[in-house]
mmCIF file of C-alpha atoms in Angstrom:
data_model
loop_
_atom_site.group_PDB
_atom_site.id
_atom_site.type_symbol
_atom_site.label_atom_id
_atom_site.label_comp_id
_atom_site.label_asym_id
_atom_site.label_seq_id
_atom_site.Cartn_x
_atom_site.Cartn_y
_atom_site.Cartn_z
ATOM 1 C CA MET A 1 -83.891 24.974 87.616
ATOM 2 C CA THR A 2 -81.200 27.572 86.989
ATOM 3 C CA LYS A 3 -80.170 30.189 89.558
ATOM 4 C CA GLN A 4 -81.469 33.018 87.273
ATOM 5 C CA LEU A 5 -84.929 31.263 86.929
ATOM 6 C CA LEU A 6 -85.043 30.856 90.748
ATOM 7 C CA ARG A 7 -84.166 34.529 91.330
ATOM 8 C CA THR A 8 -87.057 35.500 89.073
ATOM 9 C CA GLN A 9 -89.456 33.246 90.754
ATOM 10 C CA PHE A 10 -88.607 34.240 94.284
ATOM 11 C CA ARG A 11 -88.538 37.860 93.478
ATOM 12 C CA GLU A 12 -92.021 37.522 92.163
ATOM 13 C CA LYS A 13 -93.048 35.815 95.415
ATOM 14 C CA ARG A 14 -91.576 38.788 97.511
ATOM 15 C CA ARG A 15 -93.253 41.271 95.405
ATOM 16 C CA ALA A 16 -96.549 39.554 95.708
ATOM 17 C CA LEU A 17 -96.661 40.159 99.575
ATOM 18 C CA LEU A 18 -99.020 42.918 100.593
ATOM 19 C CA PRO A 19 -97.089 45.802 102.274
ATOM 20 C CA ASP A 20 -99.046 45.439 105.645
ATOM 21 C CA LEU A 21 -98.350 41.619 105.663
ATOM 22 C CA ALA A 22 -94.712 42.170 104.838
ATOM 23 C CA GLY A 23 -94.575 44.639 107.726
ATOM 24 C CA GLU A 24 -96.048 42.152 110.143
ATOM 25 C CA LYS A 25 -93.765 39.459 109.015
ATOM 26 C CA SER A 26 -90.709 41.748 109.232
ATOM 27 C CA LEU A 27 -91.617 42.616 112.668
ATOM 28 C CA ALA A 28 -91.887 39.047 113.809
ATOM 29 C CA ILE A 29 -88.541 38.070 112.178
ATOM 30 C CA THR A 30 -86.658 41.101 113.680
ATOM 31 C CA ARG A 31 -88.154 40.312 117.169
ATOM 32 C CA LYS A 32 -86.590 36.722 116.759
ATOM 33 C CA LEU A 33 -83.374 38.307 115.964
ATOM 34 C CA LEU A 34 -83.368 40.632 118.968
ATOM 35 C CA GLU A 35 -84.011 37.609 121.254
ATOM 36 C CA LEU A 36 -81.054 35.614 119.923
ATOM 37 C CA LYS A 37 -78.241 34.860 122.456
ATOM 38 C CA GLU A 38 -75.816 35.603 119.532
ATOM 39 C CA TYR A 39 -77.437 39.034 119.019
ATOM 40 C CA LYS A 40 -77.523 39.864 122.891
ATOM 41 C CA ASP A 41 -73.942 38.830 123.294
ATOM 42 C CA ALA A 42 -72.646 40.618 120.084
ATOM 43 C CA THR A 43 -70.641 43.799 120.410
ATOM 44 C CA SER A 44 -70.437 44.211 116.680
ATOM 45 C CA VAL A 45 -73.145 43.540 114.038
ATOM 46 C CA LEU A 46 -72.982 43.744 110.175
ATOM 47 C CA PHE A 47 -76.430 44.348 108.799
ATOM 48 C CA TYR A 48 -77.744 44.881 105.269
ATOM 49 C CA VAL A 49 -79.973 47.761 104.825
ATOM 50 C CA SER A 50 -83.228 46.464 103.397
ATOM 51 C CA MET A 51 -84.798 47.357 100.180
ATOM 52 C CA PRO A 52 -88.723 47.564 99.975
ATOM 53 C CA GLU A 53 -89.254 43.906 99.174
ATOM 54 C CA GLU A 54 -86.875 42.490 101.782
ATOM 55 C CA VAL A 55 -87.435 41.825 105.436
ATOM 56 C CA ASP A 56 -87.218 45.360 106.937
ATOM 57 C CA THR A 57 -83.977 45.994 108.889
ATOM 58 C CA HIS A 58 -84.203 49.707 109.284
ATOM 59 C CA GLN A 59 -85.816 49.675 112.886
ATOM 60 C CA VAL A 60 -83.452 46.796 114.161
ATOM 61 C CA ILE A 61 -80.332 48.823 112.906
ATOM 62 C CA GLN A 62 -81.551 51.946 114.809
ATOM 63 C CA GLU A 63 -82.296 49.790 117.937
ATOM 64 C CA THR A 64 -78.842 48.289 117.664
ATOM 65 C CA LEU A 65 -77.185 51.667 117.439
ATOM 66 C CA ALA A 66 -79.210 52.823 120.491
ATOM 67 C CA LEU A 67 -77.856 49.816 122.432
ATOM 68 C CA GLY A 68 -74.380 51.159 121.832
ATOM 69 C CA LYS A 69 -73.230 48.212 119.674
ATOM 70 C CA LYS A 70 -70.879 48.719 116.794
ATOM 71 C CA VAL A 71 -72.932 48.599 113.590
ATOM 72 C CA TYR A 72 -71.379 47.959 110.295
ATOM 73 C CA LEU A 73 -73.104 48.141 106.758
ATOM 74 C CA PRO A 74 -71.925 47.134 103.362
ATOM 75 C CA LYS A 75 -71.169 49.625 100.526
ATOM 76 C CA ILE A 76 -70.750 48.361 97.130
ATOM 77 C CA LYS A 77 -67.721 49.808 95.377
ATOM 78 C CA GLY A 78 -67.399 48.025 91.944
ATOM 79 C CA GLU A 79 -66.931 44.412 92.564
ATOM 80 C CA VAL A 80 -66.038 44.830 96.266
ATOM 81 C CA LEU A 81 -68.398 45.000 99.177
ATOM 82 C CA ALA A 82 -66.743 47.376 101.586
ATOM 83 C CA ILE A 83 -67.623 47.239 105.278
ATOM 84 C CA CYS A 84 -68.201 50.650 106.759
ATOM 85 C CA PRO A 85 -69.146 51.760 110.366
ATOM 86 C CA LEU A 86 -72.259 53.511 110.996
ATOM 87 C CA ASN A 87 -72.810 56.099 113.753
ATOM 88 C CA ARG A 88 -76.286 57.338 112.886
ATOM 89 C CA PHE A 89 -79.036 55.912 110.661
ATOM 90 C CA GLU A 90 -79.515 59.427 109.238
ATOM 91 C CA GLU A 91 -76.057 59.264 107.633
ATOM 92 C CA LEU A 92 -77.333 56.780 104.949
ATOM 93 C CA GLN A 93 -77.769 57.926 101.356
ATOM 94 C CA PRO A 94 -78.850 55.921 98.251
ATOM 95 C CA GLY A 95 -76.044 54.095 96.662
ATOM 96 C CA GLU A 96 -75.165 52.402 93.371
ATOM 97 C CA PHE A 97 -78.270 50.325 93.271
ATOM 98 C CA GLY A 98 -80.644 52.610 95.123
ATOM 99 C CA ILE A 99 -79.904 50.810 98.421
ATOM 100 C CA LEU A 100 -79.201 53.053 101.348
ATOM 101 C CA GLU A 101 -75.546 52.970 102.066
ATOM 102 C CA PRO A 102 -73.103 54.816 104.390
ATOM 103 C CA CYS A 103 -71.735 57.975 102.947
ATOM 104 C CA GLU A 104 -68.325 57.843 101.226
ATOM 105 C CA PRO A 105 -66.209 56.430 104.103
ATOM 106 C CA THR A 106 -62.872 58.080 104.799
ATOM 107 C CA SER A 107 -61.505 54.721 105.787
ATOM 108 C CA PRO A 108 -63.743 51.552 105.194
ATOM 109 C CA SER A 109 -63.382 49.141 108.026
ATOM 110 C CA HIS A 110 -62.414 45.505 107.331
ATOM 111 C CA PRO A 111 -62.420 43.812 110.715
ATOM 112 C CA ALA A 112 -61.526 40.194 110.385
ATOM 113 C CA HIS A 113 -64.137 39.364 112.962
ATOM 114 C CA ILE A 114 -67.630 40.681 113.458
ATOM 115 C CA ASP A 115 -69.794 38.926 116.081
ATOM 116 C CA LEU A 116 -72.994 38.722 114.112
ATOM 117 C CA ILE A 117 -73.506 39.041 110.321
ATOM 118 C CA VAL A 118 -77.074 39.525 109.043
ATOM 119 C CA ILE A 119 -77.327 38.489 105.416
ATOM 120 C CA PRO A 120 -79.899 39.107 102.759
ATOM 121 C CA GLY A 121 -80.934 36.834 100.068
ATOM 122 C CA ILE A 122 -83.602 36.242 97.312
ATOM 123 C CA ALA A 123 -84.171 32.581 98.490
ATOM 124 C CA PHE A 124 -83.116 30.225 101.296
ATOM 125 C CA ASP A 125 -83.262 26.511 101.870
ATOM 126 C CA GLN A 126 -83.387 24.272 105.055
ATOM 127 C CA HIS A 127 -79.632 23.493 104.578
ATOM 128 C CA GLY A 128 -78.176 26.929 105.208
ATOM 129 C CA HIS A 129 -77.764 27.853 101.567
ATOM 130 C CA ARG A 130 -78.958 31.176 100.102
ATOM 131 C CA LEU A 131 -79.485 32.577 96.732
ATOM 132 C CA GLY A 132 -78.182 36.137 96.371
ATOM 133 C CA HIS A 133 -78.428 38.570 93.537
ATOM 134 C CA GLY A 134 -75.712 36.788 91.639
ATOM 135 C CA LYS A 135 -72.815 39.095 92.087
ATOM 136 C CA GLY A 136 -71.062 37.142 94.764
ATOM 137 C CA HIS A 137 -70.489 40.130 96.934
ATOM 138 C CA TYR A 138 -71.450 38.351 100.259
ATOM 139 C CA ASP A 139 -69.729 35.064 99.469
ATOM 140 C CA ARG A 140 -66.405 36.946 98.956
ATOM 141 C CA LEU A 141 -66.982 38.965 101.977
ATOM 142 C CA LEU A 142 -67.741 35.980 104.173
ATOM 143 C CA LYS A 143 -64.433 34.366 103.315
ATOM 144 C CA GLU A 144 -62.699 37.448 104.922
ATOM 145 C CA VAL A 145 -65.157 38.206 107.782
ATOM 146 C CA HIS A 146 -65.907 35.734 110.423
ATOM 147 C CA GLY A 147 -68.846 35.675 112.850
ATOM 148 C CA PHE A 148 -72.200 34.075 113.324
ATOM 149 C CA LYS A 149 -74.117 34.292 110.124
ATOM 150 C CA VAL A 150 -77.908 34.886 110.139
ATOM 151 C CA GLY A 151 -80.226 35.094 107.179
ATOM 152 C CA LEU A 152 -83.665 36.747 107.525
ATOM 153 C CA ALA A 153 -86.398 35.787 105.126
ATOM 154 C CA PHE A 154 -90.094 35.704 104.675
ATOM 155 C CA ASP A 155 -91.663 32.131 104.659
ATOM 156 C CA GLU A 156 -92.373 32.661 100.988
ATOM 157 C CA GLN A 157 -88.513 32.822 100.231
ATOM 158 C CA MET A 158 -88.092 29.232 101.297
ATOM 159 C CA ALA A 159 -87.006 26.622 98.698
ATOM 160 C CA ASP A 160 -86.649 22.899 99.134
ATOM 161 C CA ASP A 161 -83.126 22.865 97.743
ATOM 162 C CA LEU A 162 -81.116 25.526 96.068
ATOM 163 C CA PRO A 163 -78.177 24.930 93.796
ATOM 164 C CA VAL A 164 -74.831 25.190 95.482
ATOM 165 C CA GLU A 165 -71.370 25.963 94.157
ATOM 166 C CA ALA A 166 -68.032 25.615 95.743
ATOM 167 C CA HIS A 167 -67.637 29.396 96.587
ATOM 168 C CA ASP A 168 -71.017 29.611 98.424
ATOM 169 C CA VAL A 169 -70.785 30.136 102.102
ATOM 170 C CA PRO A 170 -73.571 28.656 104.191
ATOM 171 C CA LEU A 171 -75.466 30.348 107.009
ATOM 172 C CA ASP A 172 -75.422 29.389 110.780
ATOM 173 C CA LEU A 173 -79.069 30.287 111.193
ATOM 174 C CA LEU A 174 -82.017 31.363 109.217
ATOM 175 C CA LEU A 175 -85.117 33.232 110.791
ATOM 176 C CA THR A 176 -88.406 33.398 109.064
ATOM 177 C CA ASP A 177 -91.723 34.618 110.223
ATOM 178 C CA SER A 178 -92.724 31.126 111.364
ATOM 179 C CA HIS A 179 -89.452 29.019 111.767
ATOM 180 C CA SER A 180 -85.875 29.170 112.899
ATOM 181 C CA PHE A 181 -83.371 26.877 111.082
ATOM 182 C CA THR A 182 -80.112 26.165 112.716
ATOM 183 C CA PHE A 183 -77.315 24.651 110.498
#
């Protein structure tokens, strides 16, 4: 099956989740994230800001800021995924794709190392591979920024095997509502 067909199939699976169930699952997944040694030890975390059909990251971002950790968020600027520091969740505004993003940064941050990188995806497999939106933003970013890579997904986003290309960067860990996969 092509990547585009897989994207369509798994987007439909995510959309089929009832909002209350998706909220419960998101809470279970983010609790697992908060319990990770890698999260507890991290001084810097790169999050994605969730869209309505994704694992909700809004609360965990706010909790991470409250803990005094450095929080970074992506901002799409054309073909580039810039990494921007976040000081307050309230600073976020809808960006190019309607996703909450940091306001226009005066100087985007490009640290070579971030302790923990939380990565979105449309589908994931049990080998550490993910299927993104097809723009390659995260794969390019992950070649420049190093840290422990964690994917967050609903069980419904799991595939047996996903097509893999040479430029794809695998995860270190995947957290779902009922499993944790270490790679």
